[in-house]
Coordinates of C-alpha atoms in Angstrom, one line a residue:
M1002 CA 71.1 12.6 94.7
G1003 CA 70.1 13.2 91.6
T1004 CA 69.6 15.0 88.7
L1005 CA 72.2 16.1 86.7
P1006 CA 75.4 17.4 82.8
F1007 CA 74.5 17.0 79.0
Y1008 CA 73.5 13.6 78.0
R1009 CA 70.8 14.1 75.1
L1010 CA 70.4 15.7 72.0
I1011 CA 67.6 15.0 70.3
P1012 CA 68.0 14.7 66.5
L1013 CA 65.5 15.5 63.7
A1014 CA 67.1 14.6 60.4
G1015 CA 64.7 13.1 58.5
V1016 CA 61.8 15.1 59.7
M1017 CA 63.2 18.6 58.3
A1018 CA 60.1 20.5 57.9
L1019 CA 58.9 19.7 61.6
G1020 CA 62.8 20.1 62.6
L1021 CA 62.8 23.7 61.0
C1022 CA 59.7 24.9 62.4
Q1023 CA 60.8 23.6 66.0
T1024 CA 64.4 25.1 65.7
S1025 CA 63.1 28.5 64.8
Q1026 CA 60.9 28.7 68.0
A1027 CA 63.4 27.4 69.9
A1028 CA 66.2 29.7 68.6
D1029 CA 64.2 32.6 69.4
N1030 CA 64.5 31.7 73.2
F1031 CA 68.2 31.5 73.4
G1032 CA 70.1 34.1 75.4
P1033 CA 71.6 35.0 78.6
L1034 CA 70.2 33.8 81.9
P1035 CA 68.2 36.3 83.6
D1036 CA 69.4 38.1 86.8
L1037 CA 68.2 36.5 90.0
K1038 CA 67.5 38.8 93.2
I1039 CA 69.6 37.4 96.0
N1040 CA 69.7 38.1 99.7
Q1041 CA 73.1 38.0 100.7
A1042 CA 73.2 37.2 104.1
K1043 CA 70.8 34.2 103.8
A1044 CA 72.7 33.1 100.6
E1045 CA 76.0 33.3 103.0
L1046 CA 74.5 31.3 105.6
G1047 CA 73.3 28.8 102.8
K1048 CA 76.9 28.5 101.5
R1049 CA 77.9 27.6 105.1
L1050 CA 75.4 25.0 105.4
F1051 CA 76.3 23.6 102.0
F1052 CA 79.5 22.6 102.8
D1053 CA 78.9 21.5 106.4
A1054 CA 79.2 17.4 106.7
R1055 CA 77.0 17.8 110.2
L1056 CA 73.9 18.2 108.0
S1057 CA 74.5 14.4 107.3
G1058 CA 73.4 11.6 109.9
N1059 CA 76.9 10.6 110.6
T1060 CA 78.7 13.8 109.5
A1061 CA 80.2 12.0 106.9
L1062 CA 79.0 14.1 103.8
S1063 CA 78.2 17.6 103.1
C1064 CA 76.0 18.5 100.0
A1065 CA 79.7 19.3 98.6
S1066 CA 80.6 15.9 98.7
C1067 CA 78.4 15.0 95.6
H1068 CA 78.3 18.3 94.3
N1069 CA 81.7 19.3 93.9
P1070 CA 82.4 22.9 93.0
E1071 CA 85.8 21.4 91.1
Y1072 CA 83.4 19.6 88.8
G1073 CA 80.8 22.0 88.2
Y1074 CA 79.0 21.2 91.4
S1075 CA 78.5 17.9 90.1
T1076 CA 80.8 14.5 90.5
N1077 CA 83.4 13.1 88.4
T1078 CA 82.6 9.5 88.9
E1079 CA 80.0 7.6 86.9
L1080 CA 77.9 7.2 90.0
S1081 CA 77.8 9.5 92.8
P1082 CA 79.0 8.7 96.2
G1083 CA 76.3 7.6 98.7
Y1084 CA 75.6 7.8 102.6
P1085 CA 78.1 5.3 103.8
G1086 CA 76.9 1.9 103.8
N1087 CA 75.5 2.4 100.4
G1088 CA 76.7 3.2 96.9
H1089 CA 74.3 5.3 94.3
F1090 CA 72.7 4.6 90.9
R1091 CA 73.0 7.8 89.3
N1092 CA 75.4 10.8 88.4
S1093 CA 75.2 13.8 90.2
P1094 CA 73.8 16.7 88.1
T1095 CA 75.5 20.1 88.0
L1096 CA 73.8 22.7 90.5
I1097 CA 74.8 25.6 88.5
N1098 CA 71.9 27.3 87.0
T1099 CA 69.5 24.7 89.1
A1100 CA 67.8 27.9 90.6
Y1101 CA 66.0 28.6 87.1
K1102 CA 64.7 25.0 86.7
K1103 CA 61.1 24.2 87.4
V1104 CA 61.5 20.4 87.4
W1105 CA 64.5 18.4 89.3
F1106 CA 66.3 15.3 89.3
H1107 CA 67.0 13.1 86.4
D1108 CA 63.5 11.7 86.5
G1109 CA 61.7 14.9 87.1
R1110 CA 60.0 13.8 90.3
L1111 CA 59.9 16.9 91.9
G1112 CA 58.3 20.1 90.2
T1113 CA 57.6 22.3 93.3
N1114 CA 60.6 24.2 94.6
L1115 CA 64.3 23.8 95.8
N1116 CA 63.2 23.8 99.4
D1117 CA 61.5 20.6 98.8
V1118 CA 64.5 19.5 96.9
T1119 CA 66.9 20.5 99.8
R1120 CA 64.7 18.5 102.4
E1121 CA 64.8 15.2 100.1
M1122 CA 68.5 15.4 99.9
I1123 CA 69.2 15.8 103.5
T1124 CA 66.7 13.3 104.7
E1125 CA 67.0 10.5 102.1
D1126 CA 68.5 7.3 103.8
Y1127 CA 71.0 6.5 100.9
I1128 CA 72.0 10.1 100.7
M1129 CA 72.4 12.2 103.8
N1130 CA 70.2 10.3 106.2
M1131 CA 69.4 12.9 108.3
D1132 CA 66.7 13.4 110.9
M1133 CA 66.0 17.2 110.5
R1134 CA 65.1 17.6 114.3
L1135 CA 68.9 16.3 115.2
M1136 CA 70.2 18.6 112.5
Q1137 CA 68.4 21.7 114.1
E1138 CA 69.9 20.7 117.5
R1139 CA 73.2 20.4 115.9
I1140 CA 73.5 23.9 114.3
K1141 CA 72.0 25.3 117.2
Q1142 CA 75.0 24.5 119.3
D1143 CA 77.3 26.4 116.8
P1144 CA 77.7 30.2 117.7
I1145 CA 78.5 30.9 114.6
Y1146 CA 75.4 29.6 112.9
V1147 CA 73.3 31.3 115.5
A1148 CA 74.8 34.8 114.8
M1149 CA 74.2 33.8 111.0
F1150 CA 70.7 32.6 111.3
K1151 CA 70.0 35.9 113.5
K1152 CA 71.7 38.3 110.5
A1153 CA 69.6 36.7 108.0
G1154 CA 66.5 37.5 109.7
Y1155 CA 65.6 34.0 110.7
G1156 CA 65.8 34.0 114.2
E1157 CA 67.3 31.0 116.0
P1158 CA 68.3 28.0 113.8
S1159 CA 65.5 25.7 112.5
N1160 CA 65.4 22.9 110.0
G1161 CA 62.6 25.3 108.1
S1162 CA 65.3 28.0 107.6
V1163 CA 68.0 25.6 106.7
R1164 CA 65.6 24.7 103.7
K1165 CA 65.1 28.4 102.7
A1166 CA 68.9 29.2 103.3
I1167 CA 70.4 26.5 101.0
P1168 CA 68.4 27.5 98.0
E1169 CA 69.3 31.1 98.5
Y1170 CA 72.8 29.9 98.3
L1171 CA 71.9 28.0 95.1
K1172 CA 70.6 31.0 93.3
T1173 CA 74.3 32.4 93.5
L1174 CA 75.4 29.6 91.5
T1175 CA 74.8 30.8 87.8
S1176 CA 76.9 30.8 84.7
K1177 CA 79.5 33.4 84.3
N1178 CA 81.2 34.8 81.3
A1179 CA 80.6 32.1 79.1
P1180 CA 81.9 33.0 75.4
F1181 CA 78.2 32.0 74.1
D1182 CA 76.7 34.7 76.3
K1183 CA 79.5 37.3 75.7
G1184 CA 79.3 37.0 72.0
Q1185 CA 82.9 35.7 72.0
M1186 CA 82.4 32.3 70.3
S1187 CA 85.2 30.9 68.0
A1188 CA 84.6 30.4 64.3
S1189 CA 84.2 26.8 65.0
A1190 CA 81.9 27.2 67.9
K1191 CA 79.7 29.7 65.7
R1192 CA 79.3 27.0 62.9
G1193 CA 78.4 24.5 65.6
F1194 CA 75.6 26.7 66.9
E1195 CA 74.3 26.7 63.2
I1196 CA 74.4 22.8 63.2
F1197 CA 72.8 22.9 66.8
K1198 CA 69.8 24.7 65.5
G1199 CA 69.7 23.3 62.1
K1200 CA 71.2 20.0 60.8
A1201 CA 71.6 18.1 64.2
G1202 CA 68.1 19.6 65.4
C1203 CA 69.4 19.5 69.0
A1204 CA 67.5 22.9 69.8
S1205 CA 64.3 21.0 69.6
C1206 CA 65.0 19.9 73.2
H1207 CA 67.8 21.9 74.2
S1208 CA 66.1 25.3 74.2
G1209 CA 65.8 28.6 76.4
P1210 CA 68.4 30.2 78.4
T1211 CA 69.3 26.9 80.5
F1212 CA 69.2 24.7 76.8
S1213 CA 66.7 22.3 78.3
D1214 CA 62.8 21.9 77.6
N1215 CA 62.4 20.6 80.9
K1216 CA 60.7 17.3 79.4
P1217 CA 61.8 13.6 79.8
H1218 CA 63.0 11.8 76.6
N1219 CA 64.2 8.2 75.8
T1220 CA 67.4 8.4 73.7
G1221 CA 68.6 4.7 74.2
V1222 CA 71.3 5.4 76.8
A1223 CA 72.9 2.2 78.0
E1224 CA 72.6 0.9 81.5
N1225 CA 75.3 1.1 83.9
L1226 CA 75.5 -2.3 84.9
D1227 CA 77.5 -1.3 88.1
I1228 CA 74.3 -0.6 89.6
F1229 CA 73.5 -4.2 89.7
R1230 CA 76.8 -5.7 89.8
D1231 CA 77.8 -3.7 92.9
P1232 CA 75.7 -4.7 95.9
M1233 CA 76.4 -1.2 97.7
N1234 CA 74.8 0.8 94.4
H1235 CA 72.1 -1.7 94.2
Q1236 CA 71.0 -1.4 97.8
A1237 CA 70.5 2.2 96.9
F1238 CA 68.6 1.4 93.9
I1239 CA 66.4 -0.7 95.5
A1240 CA 65.8 1.7 98.6
F1241 CA 64.7 4.3 95.8
N1242 CA 62.5 2.1 94.1
M1243 CA 60.6 0.5 96.9
F1244 CA 59.1 4.1 97.7
M1245 CA 58.4 5.3 94.1
G1246 CA 55.4 2.9 93.4
N1247 CA 57.5 1.0 91.1
E1248 CA 56.4 -2.7 90.8
N1249 CA 58.7 -5.8 91.1
Y1250 CA 61.4 -3.5 91.9
M1251 CA 63.4 -6.2 93.5
N1252 CA 64.1 -7.7 89.9
L1253 CA 64.3 -4.4 88.0
K1254 CA 67.5 -4.7 85.8
R1255 CA 67.0 -1.0 84.3
D1256 CA 66.7 2.3 85.8
V1257 CA 62.9 3.4 85.0
G1258 CA 63.7 7.2 84.9
A1259 CA 60.6 9.5 84.4
H1260 CA 58.2 6.4 84.8
V1261 CA 58.0 7.4 88.4
Q1262 CA 56.1 10.2 87.2
S1263 CA 53.4 8.6 84.8
H1264 CA 53.6 5.0 85.9
K1265 CA 52.3 3.9 82.3
A1266 CA 51.0 0.2 82.8
D1267 CA 52.7 -0.8 79.4
G1268 CA 56.1 0.6 80.5
S1269 CA 56.4 2.7 77.4
D1270 CA 57.5 5.5 79.7
M1271 CA 60.4 3.6 80.9
G1272 CA 64.0 4.9 80.4
K1273 CA 62.7 8.5 79.6
F1274 CA 65.3 11.1 81.4
M1275 CA 64.7 14.8 81.7
T1276 CA 66.4 17.1 79.1
P1277 CA 69.6 18.4 81.1
T1278 CA 71.1 21.9 80.7
L1279 CA 73.9 21.9 78.4
R1280 CA 75.8 24.8 80.5
E1281 CA 78.9 24.1 82.4
L1282 CA 79.8 20.8 80.7
N1283 CA 83.5 21.5 80.6
Y1284 CA 83.3 20.8 84.0
T1285 CA 80.8 18.3 84.5
A1286 CA 82.0 14.7 82.9
P1287 CA 81.0 12.1 82.8
Y1288 CA 77.9 12.5 81.1
M1289 CA 74.1 11.1 81.1
H1290 CA 72.1 10.3 83.9
N1291 CA 74.3 7.3 84.7
G1292 CA 77.8 8.4 83.7
T1293 CA 78.3 6.0 80.9
I1294 CA 79.6 8.7 78.4
G1295 CA 83.3 10.1 79.1
S1296 CA 83.6 13.1 76.7
L1297 CA 81.8 15.4 74.6
E1298 CA 83.1 14.2 71.6
E1299 CA 81.5 10.7 72.5
V1300 CA 78.2 12.2 73.3
V1301 CA 77.9 13.8 70.1
A1302 CA 78.9 10.7 68.3
F1303 CA 76.3 8.7 70.3
Y1304 CA 73.6 11.1 69.0
N1305 CA 75.1 11.1 65.7
R1306 CA 74.5 7.4 65.4
A1307 CA 71.0 7.9 66.7
G1308 CA 71.6 7.0 70.4
G1309 CA 71.4 3.7 71.6
A1310 CA 68.9 0.5 71.6
D1311 CA 65.7 0.8 73.6
S1312 CA 62.4 -0.6 72.6
N1313 CA 61.0 2.8 74.2
K1314 CA 63.4 5.2 72.3
S1315 CA 61.9 8.6 70.9
A1316 CA 60.6 8.3 67.4
K1317 CA 62.7 11.7 67.0
M1318 CA 66.1 9.7 67.1
R1319 CA 67.5 9.4 63.8
P1320 CA 71.1 9.4 62.4
L1321 CA 72.3 12.8 62.1
F1322 CA 75.0 12.2 59.2
L1323 CA 77.4 14.8 60.6
N1324 CA 80.9 14.4 59.3
D1325 CA 84.0 14.6 61.4
K1326 CA 84.2 18.4 60.9
E1327 CA 80.5 18.9 61.9
Q1328 CA 81.0 17.0 64.9
K1329 CA 84.0 18.9 66.0
D1330 CA 82.0 22.1 65.4
L1331 CA 79.4 21.0 67.6
V1332 CA 81.5 20.1 70.5
S1333 CA 83.2 23.6 70.2
F1334 CA 79.7 25.3 70.6
L1335 CA 78.8 23.0 73.6
K1336 CA 82.3 24.0 75.4
S1337 CA 81.3 27.7 74.6
L1338 CA 78.3 27.4 76.9
S1339 CA 80.8 26.9 79.9
G1340 CA 81.9 29.9 81.7
D1341 CA 84.2 30.7 84.7
P1342 CA 84.7 28.0 87.4
L1343 CA 82.5 28.8 90.5
T1344 CA 85.3 27.7 92.9
S1345 CA 86.6 30.9 94.9
A1346 CA 85.4 31.9 98.1
K1347 CA 82.6 33.9 96.7
Y1348 CA 81.0 30.5 96.0
V1349 CA 82.6 28.1 98.4
W1350 CA 82.9 28.1 102.1
K1351 CA 86.7 28.3 102.6
R1352 CA 87.1 28.8 106.4
D1353 CA 87.8 26.0 108.6
D1354 CA 85.2 27.0 111.3
Y1355 CA 83.2 23.9 111.8
D1356 CA 84.8 22.8 114.9
Y1357 CA 83.1 23.8 118.1
K1358 CA 82.5 22.6 121.6
L1359 CA 79.7 20.6 122.6
I1360 CA 77.3 22.1 125.0
A1361 CA 77.0 20.2 128.1
N1362 CA 73.2 19.7 129.2
W1363 CA 72.2 21.8 126.1
R1364 CA 68.6 21.5 126.8
E1365 CA 69.1 23.5 129.7
S1366 CA 71.4 26.0 128.2
R1367 CA 70.5 29.3 126.2
N1368 CA 71.7 29.7 122.8

C-alpha cells in the first residue's frame, strides 16, 4: 500500500560549498502548510468510506486498517498488513499531508492525483482486492450512503464518486499545531534546525512545507529480509513486481524502488526511494520504506554514519560527524514537526452504523 514516515536525510558534509548553496535555497521554502479548500459534505462522505471495510473484497480491511489514525495514518508494524492470504513488502506511509504531494508511493510510481491513488489501493489484489462495480452495488444498498452521496452533490452512489470523496477527506488530514509551525520550538529543537539546515545538510532533500523534495534517492537502507523469508510477504512482492515491468522478478532479492519509473538497463536506479515527509514522525514509527529502523535516534545515527551499504548509494551520502549532543538536538527538531493527533471524531468515523439489511432482489428495487 504504499508510500510512506522519515527515512532519509541526505548529508552533504564534505561538499560544504554546494551544501551551503542548496541549504540556503531550501531554507527559504520552510514554513507552514498552505490552507486547502474543502467541501465538508464530500469530505464527511469520504471519511465514512475510509473507515468502511466493505470497500475491500471480503470486507476484512478498510483504508484505515493500514493507515491507522493512532499511528499518524500509518502502521506500527515494519510491513503493512496485506489482503487476507497475503502479507506486504513495504511500510504504510502516513496520509497526513498527502494532499500536498505531487507524487505518491515509496517508489513514486503515480504522479497524477489522489483519485488514481485511491483507485489503485482499492482494486490492487494484494491490498483491498475490490472490484469497483461490486463496491458500487454494496454502497448503493446502504441508505446512509444514498443520503450522503446526494447531500454531497454526487447523485446516486458510484465508484467514480468514491474516488472523489476519499481524496476530499484526505485533504482534512493536515498537520495541526506543530511547535515548528507555531514558533514554539524548544532550545534544543532550534539548535537542531540549524544543524538540519547546515552541518547535516538534511535540507538539501527535505525542503518545502512538507520537508520533501519529492525525488528518489538511494541512501543504502538495508533490505527487510522478512519480505523474502515469509511466503505471504513474498507473494505480495511478486504480485507487485510482475506487473511493474521488472525483469526476472521471481528471483529478485531486493526492493527495486523507483526503478519502476526509469527501468535503467544497468540497474543503477535500483534501491532509490522517494524522500518522505518529515512531518508527524512522532506517530509513524517504524521508519524507512520497509520499517527497518525503529526510532528517530537510530535514524539520525544511520545518516550520521553515511547510511548503509549499497552499490547504487547516492554520492551525497557522507559521514556527518555529529556528536551526541548534535544528534539529540536534531531529533528534538524532528519531533517539533509533529502536531496534534488526528484521532477525534472530526477526523475518524466513530459511529458504528455500518450494519445494514441486505435488499432482496436489489436489481428490482429502487434506492
